[in-house]
Structures are given as structure tokens and as C-alpha cells.
PDB file of C-alpha atoms in Angstrom:
ATOM      1  CA  GLU A 660      -0.367  -0.037  -0.029  1.00 79.00           C
ATOM      2  CA  LEU A 661       1.191   3.746  -0.802  1.00 85.00           C
ATOM      3  CA  LYS A 662       1.675   5.507   1.840  1.00 92.00           C
ATOM      4  CA  VAL A 663       2.704   9.839   1.733  1.00 95.00           C
ATOM      5  CA  GLU A 664       3.926  11.517   5.043  1.00 97.00           C
ATOM      6  CA  GLN A 665       3.292  15.209   4.715  1.00 97.00           C
ATOM      7  CA  ASN A 666       5.336  17.123   8.049  1.00 97.00           C
ATOM      8  CA  PRO A 667       5.247  19.121   9.793  1.00 97.00           C
ATOM      9  CA  LEU A 668       2.113  18.953  10.167  1.00 96.00           C
ATOM     10  CA  PHE A 669       0.850  22.248  11.956  1.00 96.00           C
ATOM     11  CA  LEU A 670       3.296  25.032  11.248  1.00 95.00           C
ATOM     12  CA  SER A 671       3.117  28.316  12.324  1.00 95.00           C
ATOM     13  CA  MET A 672       6.094  30.908  11.442  1.00 92.00           C
ATOM     14  CA  GLN A 673       6.141  34.678  11.046  1.00 95.00           C
ATOM     15  CA  GLU A 674       5.603  36.931   7.800  1.00 96.00           C
ATOM     16  CA  GLY A 675       9.541  37.246   6.412  1.00 96.00           C
ATOM     17  CA  LYS A 676      10.346  33.952   7.575  1.00 96.00           C
ATOM     18  CA  ASN A 677      11.627  30.940   4.771  1.00 97.00           C
ATOM     19  CA  TYR A 678      10.207  27.446   6.027  1.00 96.00           C
ATOM     20  CA  THR A 679       9.892  24.094   4.020  1.00 97.00           C
ATOM     21  CA  ILE A 680       7.260  21.517   4.045  1.00 98.00           C
ATOM     22  CA  TYR A 681       8.727  17.718   3.108  1.00 98.00           C
ATOM     23  CA  CYS A 682       6.639  14.596   1.560  1.00 97.00           C
ATOM     24  CA  ASN A 683       7.073  11.568   2.273  1.00 96.00           C
ATOM     25  CA  TYR A 684       6.625   8.559   0.189  1.00 95.00           C
ATOM     26  CA  SER A 685       6.297   4.991   0.297  1.00 92.00           C
ATOM     27  CA  THR A 686       6.937   3.626  -3.102  1.00 83.00           C
ATOM     28  CA  THR A 687       8.399   4.561  -6.781  1.00 79.00           C
ATOM     29  CA  SER A 688       6.323   7.483  -8.812  1.00 75.00           C
ATOM     30  CA  ASP A 689       7.168   9.202 -10.962  1.00 71.00           C
ATOM     31  CA  ARG A 690       4.908  12.328 -10.883  1.00 86.00           C
ATOM     32  CA  LEU A 691       4.145  14.472  -7.436  1.00 93.00           C
ATOM     33  CA  TYR A 692       1.441  16.890  -6.613  1.00 95.00           C
ATOM     34  CA  TRP A 693       0.868  19.615  -4.811  1.00 97.00           C
ATOM     35  CA  TYR A 694      -2.353  21.038  -3.376  1.00 97.00           C
ATOM     36  CA  ARG A 695      -3.614  23.866  -1.014  1.00 98.00           C
ATOM     37  CA  GLN A 696      -6.613  23.435   0.770  1.00 97.00           C
ATOM     38  CA  ASP A 697      -8.025  27.333   2.110  1.00 97.00           C
ATOM     39  CA  PRO A 698     -10.862  26.426   5.106  1.00 94.00           C
ATOM     40  CA  GLY A 699     -13.932  25.133   3.624  1.00 93.00           C
ATOM     41  CA  LYS A 700     -13.220  25.241   0.327  1.00 95.00           C
ATOM     42  CA  SER A 701     -11.875  23.130  -2.436  1.00 96.00           C
ATOM     43  CA  LEU A 702      -8.364  21.931  -3.259  1.00 96.00           C
ATOM     44  CA  GLU A 703      -6.679  23.946  -5.571  1.00 96.00           C
ATOM     45  CA  SER A 704      -3.162  23.439  -8.170  1.00 95.00           C
ATOM     46  CA  LEU A 705      -0.344  24.221  -7.135  1.00 97.00           C
ATOM     47  CA  PHE A 706       2.330  21.995  -8.572  1.00 96.00           C
ATOM     48  CA  VAL A 707       2.386  18.908 -11.156  1.00 93.00           C
ATOM     49  CA  LEU A 708       5.619  17.385 -10.373  1.00 93.00           C
ATOM     50  CA  LEU A 709       6.520  14.351 -13.234  1.00 87.00           C
ATOM     51  CA  SER A 710       9.818  13.710 -13.393  1.00 85.00           C
ATOM     52  CA  ASN A 711      12.809  13.659 -10.807  1.00 86.00           C
ATOM     53  CA  GLY A 712      14.723  16.586  -9.923  1.00 88.00           C
ATOM     54  CA  ALA A 713      11.084  19.095 -11.183  1.00 91.00           C
ATOM     55  CA  VAL A 714      11.775  22.271  -9.741  1.00 94.00           C
ATOM     56  CA  LYS A 715       7.960  24.018  -9.765  1.00 96.00           C
ATOM     57  CA  GLN A 716       8.055  27.674  -8.644  1.00 97.00           C
ATOM     58  CA  GLU A 717       5.048  29.685  -8.311  1.00 96.00           C
ATOM     59  CA  GLY A 718       5.618  33.406  -6.869  1.00 96.00           C
ATOM     60  CA  ARG A 719       6.904  32.547  -2.743  1.00 97.00           C
ATOM     61  CA  LEU A 720       6.499  28.627  -3.183  1.00 98.00           C
ATOM     62  CA  MET A 721       9.004  26.295  -5.196  1.00 98.00           C
ATOM     63  CA  ALA A 722       8.043  22.516  -5.633  1.00 98.00           C
ATOM     64  CA  SER A 723      11.537  19.658  -5.865  1.00 97.00           C
ATOM     65  CA  LEU A 724      11.215  16.170  -6.326  1.00 95.00           C
ATOM     66  CA  ASP A 725      13.833  13.682  -5.417  1.00 93.00           C
ATOM     67  CA  THR A 726      12.424   9.844  -7.188  1.00 91.00           C
ATOM     68  CA  LYS A 727      15.347   8.175  -5.443  1.00 91.00           C
ATOM     69  CA  ALA A 728      14.959   9.334  -2.028  1.00 93.00           C
ATOM     70  CA  ARG A 729      11.860   9.471  -3.195  1.00 93.00           C
ATOM     71  CA  LEU A 730      10.605  12.711  -1.544  1.00 95.00           C
ATOM     72  CA  SER A 731       9.482  16.333  -2.485  1.00 97.00           C
ATOM     73  CA  THR A 732       9.945  19.345  -1.106  1.00 98.00           C
ATOM     74  CA  LEU A 733       7.950  22.140  -0.819  1.00 98.00           C
ATOM     75  CA  HIS A 734       9.749  25.566   0.607  1.00 98.00           C
ATOM     76  CA  ILE A 735       7.755  28.848   1.195  1.00 97.00           C
ATOM     77  CA  THR A 736      10.764  31.777   1.396  1.00 97.00           C
ATOM     78  CA  ALA A 737       9.797  35.381   2.576  1.00 95.00           C
ATOM     79  CA  ALA A 738       5.884  33.926   4.176  1.00 95.00           C
ATOM     80  CA  VAL A 739       2.700  35.980   4.534  1.00 96.00           C
ATOM     81  CA  HIS A 740      -0.089  35.579   5.226  1.00 95.00           C
ATOM     82  CA  ASP A 741      -1.774  35.160   2.412  1.00 96.00           C
ATOM     83  CA  LEU A 742      -0.544  31.717   2.098  1.00 97.00           C
ATOM     84  CA  SER A 743      -2.231  30.725   5.795  1.00 97.00           C
ATOM     85  CA  ALA A 744      -3.874  27.222   4.151  1.00 97.00           C
ATOM     86  CA  THR A 745      -3.031  24.194   4.163  1.00 97.00           C
ATOM     87  CA  TYR A 746      -1.073  22.131   1.824  1.00 98.00           C
ATOM     88  CA  PHE A 747      -0.762  18.670   0.455  1.00 98.00           C
ATOM     89  CA  CYS A 748       1.316  16.370  -1.542  1.00 97.00           C
ATOM     90  CA  ALA A 749      -0.528  13.825  -3.170  1.00 95.00           C
ATOM     91  CA  VAL A 750       1.034  10.462  -5.179  1.00 93.00           C
ATOM     92  CA  ASP A 751      -0.333   8.847  -7.942  1.00 84.00           C
ATOM     93  CA  LYS A 752       0.474   4.892  -8.756  1.00 74.00           C
ATOM     94  CA  GLU A 753      -0.372   2.204 -11.316  1.00 68.00           C
ATOM     95  CA  ASP A 754      -2.970   0.084  -9.475  1.00 64.00           C
ATOM     96  CA  SER A 755      -0.984  -2.969 -11.053  1.00 56.00           C
ATOM     97  CA  GLY A 756      -1.278  -3.212 -14.383  1.00 55.00           C
ATOM     98  CA  ALA A 757      -5.434  -2.469 -14.193  1.00 56.00           C
ATOM     99  CA  GLY A 758      -4.468   0.781 -16.224  1.00 58.00           C
ATOM    100  CA  SER A 759      -6.100   3.367 -13.880  1.00 64.00           C
ATOM    101  CA  TYR A 760      -4.234   5.775 -11.824  1.00 72.00           C
ATOM    102  CA  GLN A 761      -5.253   7.377  -7.754  1.00 79.00           C
ATOM    103  CA  LEU A 762      -4.211   9.289  -6.146  1.00 87.00           C
ATOM    104  CA  THR A 763      -1.865   9.014  -2.081  1.00 91.00           C
ATOM    105  CA  PHE A 764      -2.595  11.976  -0.335  1.00 95.00           C
ATOM    106  CA  GLY A 765      -0.547  13.228   2.749  1.00 96.00           C
ATOM    107  CA  LYS A 766      -2.300  14.264   5.721  1.00 96.00           C
ATOM    108  CA  GLY A 767      -1.394  17.946   5.297  1.00 97.00           C
ATOM    109  CA  THR A 768      -0.276  20.748   6.949  1.00 97.00           C
ATOM    110  CA  LYS A 769      -1.808  23.077   8.142  1.00 97.00           C
ATOM    111  CA  LEU A 770       0.403  26.824   7.770  1.00 97.00           C
ATOM    112  CA  SER A 771      -0.164  29.414   9.820  1.00 97.00           C
ATOM    113  CA  VAL A 772       1.329  32.571   9.021  1.00 96.00           C
ATOM    114  CA  ILE A 773       1.656  35.216  11.819  1.00 94.00           C
ATOM    115  CA  PRO A 774       2.061  38.747  11.246  1.00 88.00           C
TER     116      PRO A 774
ATOM    117  CA  ASP B 819     -17.850  29.686 -15.868  1.00 65.00           C
ATOM    118  CA  THR B 820     -17.213  26.336 -13.190  1.00 72.00           C
ATOM    119  CA  ALA B 821     -14.977  23.997 -14.044  1.00 93.00           C
ATOM    120  CA  VAL B 822     -16.415  20.972 -11.186  1.00 97.00           C
ATOM    121  CA  SER B 823     -19.752  21.771  -9.843  1.00 97.00           C
ATOM    122  CA  GLN B 824     -21.455  19.133  -7.564  1.00 97.00           C
ATOM    123  CA  THR B 825     -25.058  19.681  -6.155  1.00 97.00           C
ATOM    124  CA  PRO B 826     -25.462  20.347  -2.548  1.00 97.00           C
ATOM    125  CA  LYS B 827     -23.029  22.567  -1.695  1.00 97.00           C
ATOM    126  CA  TYR B 828     -24.410  21.200   2.029  1.00 97.00           C
ATOM    127  CA  LEU B 829     -26.603  17.806   3.196  1.00 97.00           C
ATOM    128  CA  VAL B 830     -29.004  16.821   6.103  1.00 98.00           C
ATOM    129  CA  THR B 831     -30.222  13.868   6.467  1.00 97.00           C
ATOM    130  CA  GLN B 832     -31.448  10.927   8.775  1.00 97.00           C
ATOM    131  CA  MET B 833     -29.328   7.572   9.183  1.00 97.00           C
ATOM    132  CA  GLY B 834     -30.841   5.050   7.034  1.00 97.00           C
ATOM    133  CA  ASN B 835     -32.616   7.048   4.686  1.00 98.00           C
ATOM    134  CA  ASP B 836     -30.501   6.847   0.564  1.00 98.00           C
ATOM    135  CA  LYS B 837     -29.128  10.002  -0.549  1.00 98.00           C
ATOM    136  CA  SER B 838     -27.468  11.083  -4.047  1.00 98.00           C
ATOM    137  CA  ILE B 839     -25.011  13.953  -4.500  1.00 98.00           C
ATOM    138  CA  LYS B 840     -24.552  15.234  -8.305  1.00 98.00           C
ATOM    139  CA  CYS B 841     -21.044  16.345  -9.854  1.00 97.00           C
ATOM    140  CA  GLU B 842     -20.860  17.397 -13.130  1.00 97.00           C
ATOM    141  CA  GLN B 843     -17.657  18.458 -15.141  1.00 96.00           C
ATOM    142  CA  ASN B 844     -17.237  20.682 -18.471  1.00 95.00           C
ATOM    143  CA  LEU B 845     -13.807  20.546 -19.063  1.00 93.00           C
ATOM    144  CA  GLY B 846     -13.880  18.268 -21.617  1.00 91.00           C
ATOM    145  CA  HIS B 847     -12.353  15.141 -18.857  1.00 91.00           C
ATOM    146  CA  ASP B 848     -12.812  11.813 -19.101  1.00 87.00           C
ATOM    147  CA  THR B 849     -11.496  10.530 -16.594  1.00 89.00           C
ATOM    148  CA  MET B 850     -13.569  11.335 -13.349  1.00 92.00           C
ATOM    149  CA  TYR B 851     -13.494  11.342  -9.263  1.00 93.00           C
ATOM    150  CA  TRP B 852     -15.050  10.412  -6.201  1.00 95.00           C
ATOM    151  CA  TYR B 853     -12.656  11.205  -3.037  1.00 96.00           C
ATOM    152  CA  LYS B 854     -13.953  11.167   1.302  1.00 97.00           C
ATOM    153  CA  GLN B 855     -12.408  14.213   3.379  1.00 97.00           C
ATOM    154  CA  ASP B 856     -12.693  13.654   6.979  1.00 95.00           C
ATOM    155  CA  SER B 857     -13.156  15.555  10.210  1.00 92.00           C
ATOM    156  CA  LYS B 858      -9.029  16.018  10.418  1.00 91.00           C
ATOM    157  CA  LYS B 859      -8.590  16.431   7.156  1.00 91.00           C
ATOM    158  CA  PHE B 860      -7.549  13.965   6.343  1.00 94.00           C
ATOM    159  CA  LEU B 861      -8.316  12.457   2.059  1.00 95.00           C
ATOM    160  CA  LYS B 862      -9.023   9.761   0.364  1.00 93.00           C
ATOM    161  CA  ILE B 863     -10.158   7.630  -2.472  1.00 92.00           C
ATOM    162  CA  MET B 864     -13.354   6.758  -3.072  1.00 93.00           C
ATOM    163  CA  PHE B 865     -13.519   5.587  -6.676  1.00 89.00           C
ATOM    164  CA  SER B 866     -12.319   6.908 -10.442  1.00 88.00           C
ATOM    165  CA  TYR B 867     -14.202   5.858 -13.389  1.00 89.00           C
ATOM    166  CA  ASN B 868     -13.804   7.054 -16.988  1.00 83.00           C
ATOM    167  CA  ASN B 869     -15.792   5.615 -20.394  1.00 70.00           C
ATOM    168  CA  LYS B 870     -14.050   2.615 -20.107  1.00 68.00           C
ATOM    169  CA  GLU B 871     -14.157   1.255 -16.262  1.00 78.00           C
ATOM    170  CA  LEU B 872     -15.471   1.956 -13.193  1.00 81.00           C
ATOM    171  CA  ILE B 873     -12.159   1.535 -10.187  1.00 79.00           C
ATOM    172  CA  ILE B 874     -13.191   0.932  -6.850  1.00 76.00           C
ATOM    173  CA  ASN B 875     -10.918   1.745  -3.652  1.00 81.00           C
ATOM    174  CA  GLU B 876     -11.902  -1.665  -1.425  1.00 76.00           C
ATOM    175  CA  THR B 877     -12.250  -0.234   1.570  1.00 86.00           C
ATOM    176  CA  VAL B 878     -15.423   1.762   0.658  1.00 91.00           C
ATOM    177  CA  PRO B 879     -18.783   0.073   1.826  1.00 93.00           C
ATOM    178  CA  ASN B 880     -21.247  -1.083  -0.927  1.00 93.00           C
ATOM    179  CA  ARG B 881     -23.853   1.035   0.295  1.00 96.00           C
ATOM    180  CA  PHE B 882     -21.564   3.890  -2.195  1.00 96.00           C
ATOM    181  CA  SER B 883     -22.234   3.655  -5.523  1.00 94.00           C
ATOM    182  CA  PRO B 884     -21.308   6.544  -8.694  1.00 92.00           C
ATOM    183  CA  LYS B 885     -23.585   6.473 -11.079  1.00 91.00           C
ATOM    184  CA  SER B 886     -22.346   7.939 -14.906  1.00 90.00           C
ATOM    185  CA  PRO B 887     -24.812   9.049 -17.609  1.00 89.00           C
ATOM    186  CA  ASP B 888     -22.561  10.309 -18.974  1.00 89.00           C
ATOM    187  CA  LYS B 889     -18.828  11.084 -19.732  1.00 88.00           C
ATOM    188  CA  ALA B 890     -19.273  14.882 -18.219  1.00 93.00           C
ATOM    189  CA  HIS B 891     -21.063  13.429 -15.121  1.00 94.00           C
ATOM    190  CA  LEU B 892     -20.142  11.157 -12.277  1.00 94.00           C
ATOM    191  CA  ASN B 893     -23.001  11.078  -9.226  1.00 96.00           C
ATOM    192  CA  LEU B 894     -22.176   9.548  -6.095  1.00 97.00           C
ATOM    193  CA  HIS B 895     -25.484   7.311  -4.208  1.00 97.00           C
ATOM    194  CA  ILE B 896     -25.429   6.372  -0.680  1.00 97.00           C
ATOM    195  CA  ASN B 897     -27.709   4.006   0.651  1.00 97.00           C
ATOM    196  CA  SER B 898     -28.954   2.962   4.483  1.00 98.00           C
ATOM    197  CA  LEU B 899     -26.228   6.227   5.761  1.00 98.00           C
ATOM    198  CA  GLU B 900     -24.792   5.853   8.784  1.00 97.00           C
ATOM    199  CA  LEU B 901     -23.323   8.543  11.689  1.00 97.00           C
ATOM    200  CA  GLY B 902     -19.435   7.716  10.316  1.00 95.00           C
ATOM    201  CA  ASP B 903     -20.823   9.415   6.557  1.00 97.00           C
ATOM    202  CA  SER B 904     -20.220  11.976   7.691  1.00 97.00           C
ATOM    203  CA  ALA B 905     -17.700  14.054   6.031  1.00 97.00           C
ATOM    204  CA  VAL B 906     -17.171  16.699   3.026  1.00 98.00           C
ATOM    205  CA  TYR B 907     -17.421  14.579  -0.320  1.00 98.00           C
ATOM    206  CA  PHE B 908     -14.774  16.030  -3.297  1.00 98.00           C
ATOM    207  CA  CYS B 909     -15.857  14.998  -6.877  1.00 97.00           C
ATOM    208  CA  ALA B 910     -12.638  15.440  -9.162  1.00 95.00           C
ATOM    209  CA  SER B 911     -11.754  15.736 -13.170  1.00 94.00           C
ATOM    210  CA  SER B 912      -8.901  15.182 -15.044  1.00 91.00           C
ATOM    211  CA  LEU B 913      -7.619  14.430 -18.519  1.00 86.00           C
ATOM    212  CA  HIS B 914      -5.100  10.886 -19.163  1.00 76.00           C
ATOM    213  CA  PRO B 915      -3.991  10.203 -15.248  1.00 69.00           C
ATOM    214  CA  GLU B 916      -1.434   8.283 -17.355  1.00 71.00           C
ATOM    215  CA  PHE B 917      -0.225  11.128 -18.028  1.00 73.00           C
ATOM    216  CA  GLY B 918       0.061  12.598 -15.063  1.00 71.00           C
ATOM    217  CA  PHE B 919      -2.491  15.696 -15.738  1.00 81.00           C
ATOM    218  CA  THR B 920      -3.365  17.582 -12.149  1.00 88.00           C
ATOM    219  CA  GLN B 921      -7.135  16.816 -10.976  1.00 92.00           C
ATOM    220  CA  TYR B 922      -9.738  19.516 -10.709  1.00 94.00           C
ATOM    221  CA  PHE B 923     -11.718  19.308  -8.032  1.00 96.00           C
ATOM    222  CA  GLY B 924     -15.645  19.873  -7.420  1.00 97.00           C
ATOM    223  CA  PRO B 925     -16.549  22.712  -4.117  1.00 96.00           C
ATOM    224  CA  GLY B 926     -17.986  19.866  -2.223  1.00 97.00           C
ATOM    225  CA  THR B 927     -20.785  18.742   0.150  1.00 98.00           C
ATOM    226  CA  ARG B 928     -21.106  18.520   3.274  1.00 97.00           C
ATOM    227  CA  LEU B 929     -23.232  15.683   4.321  1.00 98.00           C
ATOM    228  CA  LEU B 930     -24.288  15.780   8.113  1.00 98.00           C
ATOM    229  CA  VAL B 931     -25.703  12.386   9.136  1.00 98.00           C
ATOM    230  CA  LEU B 932     -27.122  12.840  12.280  1.00 97.00           C
TER     231      LEU B 932
END
């Protein structure tokens, strides 16, 4: 069974600081996704990482993927209050040759950025 | 334009009832999904469906059944609702998942079983 672990699960940081959220997964996969969820809202896609060494950046967020280490990171630079949300990583894997792909999500990292 | 829509947004019902949640996507995607998000915000896939096959997460009780009248719709029917079914249910869709396209999520349906 594919397992996806995020840490930390809760993160409180001051505006202007940098921090990294980690996402480890238990089996080989080349595809990792990051989503953002605001309280009471739906999930918004942030990044899709499809190969080893992939790095993507959007504003103050940068995501990377190391498939050999089975690790993705989401780095936050100079945090601002608007980044407060829950961030999920998710990994997909083909279902044993059945041709279907299903996402397995981490438990999420609840980020609070304090002024 | 709403890409993935769900109705109703809120659903409050009694134990033992049968209910349905509707999902529609106007993105032209060929694969649709249902997820359950529990009170601890943990997200778990329930079903994925394209025009070829339905993939069911083995942990999903058979009281839950997806129904797809056409490529743009995947409705979720729940029989004999139980207290533990209370959660937020998200519908999602994507293009060919084998190529790693991202999934687009609907706004969610908040189900409360009393």
C-alpha cells in the first residue's frame, strides 16, 4: 500500500521567514502533486512534478522532487499571511497494470503565517 | 464558468436514508473521481471512473455507488446512511491520468448524518 507522509503537520511561522514542508512516499513513483486548501474550500492545484529533479516555482512557493529519495519539498520564501492554508502532497501510481491511476494524499500541513 | 460543480453544497439527513450527490464537469475530461475528506481533513479516494472502467477503493462500503449517465457526470449514491458517513465529499476530474495531468476538484458537499 502506498503511504504518503508529510511533515510537519502544523506549522506556525512569522511573516518574512522561510520554511520547508517535506513529503515522503513509500513506493516508486515519478509523479507528485501539491495542492492548497483554504478553510471550508476546495483543493487548488499548485504544482505537478513529473520527473526526478523537477523543480517548479510560483511566487513564494517552490516545489521539488527527488524520486530516488522518494521525497518532495515545498519551500516557502518570505512568507506572507495570504499563504496561510493547508497544503497537501499527493502521489499517484498505476494500479498493478490495471491502467488506472489513483492519488494517495498526505495528511496535509496546516500553515499559519503570523504577522 | 464553473469547471467542476457539485450539488448540493450541504446535505443534512437522518441515519438510514438514501441520498445522492451530483457532479458535473465542463472541462472535457475523460476521468472523474470521488474523494472523502473526514473531520481530520484526511482525503481518501473512493472511486475513479472513465468511459472504460470503474475503479473502486476496496475500503469503500458497497452502500456507496457511483453512477455516470454520461462522460461529464459522475453522481454518488449512498444507501442506508450511517453516522460515520458524515464528511465532505469532493468530486474531481482530469485528462488522461496516465500522463500525469492534474485533477480539478469541485467545491465539495458537506454531508451531516444525524
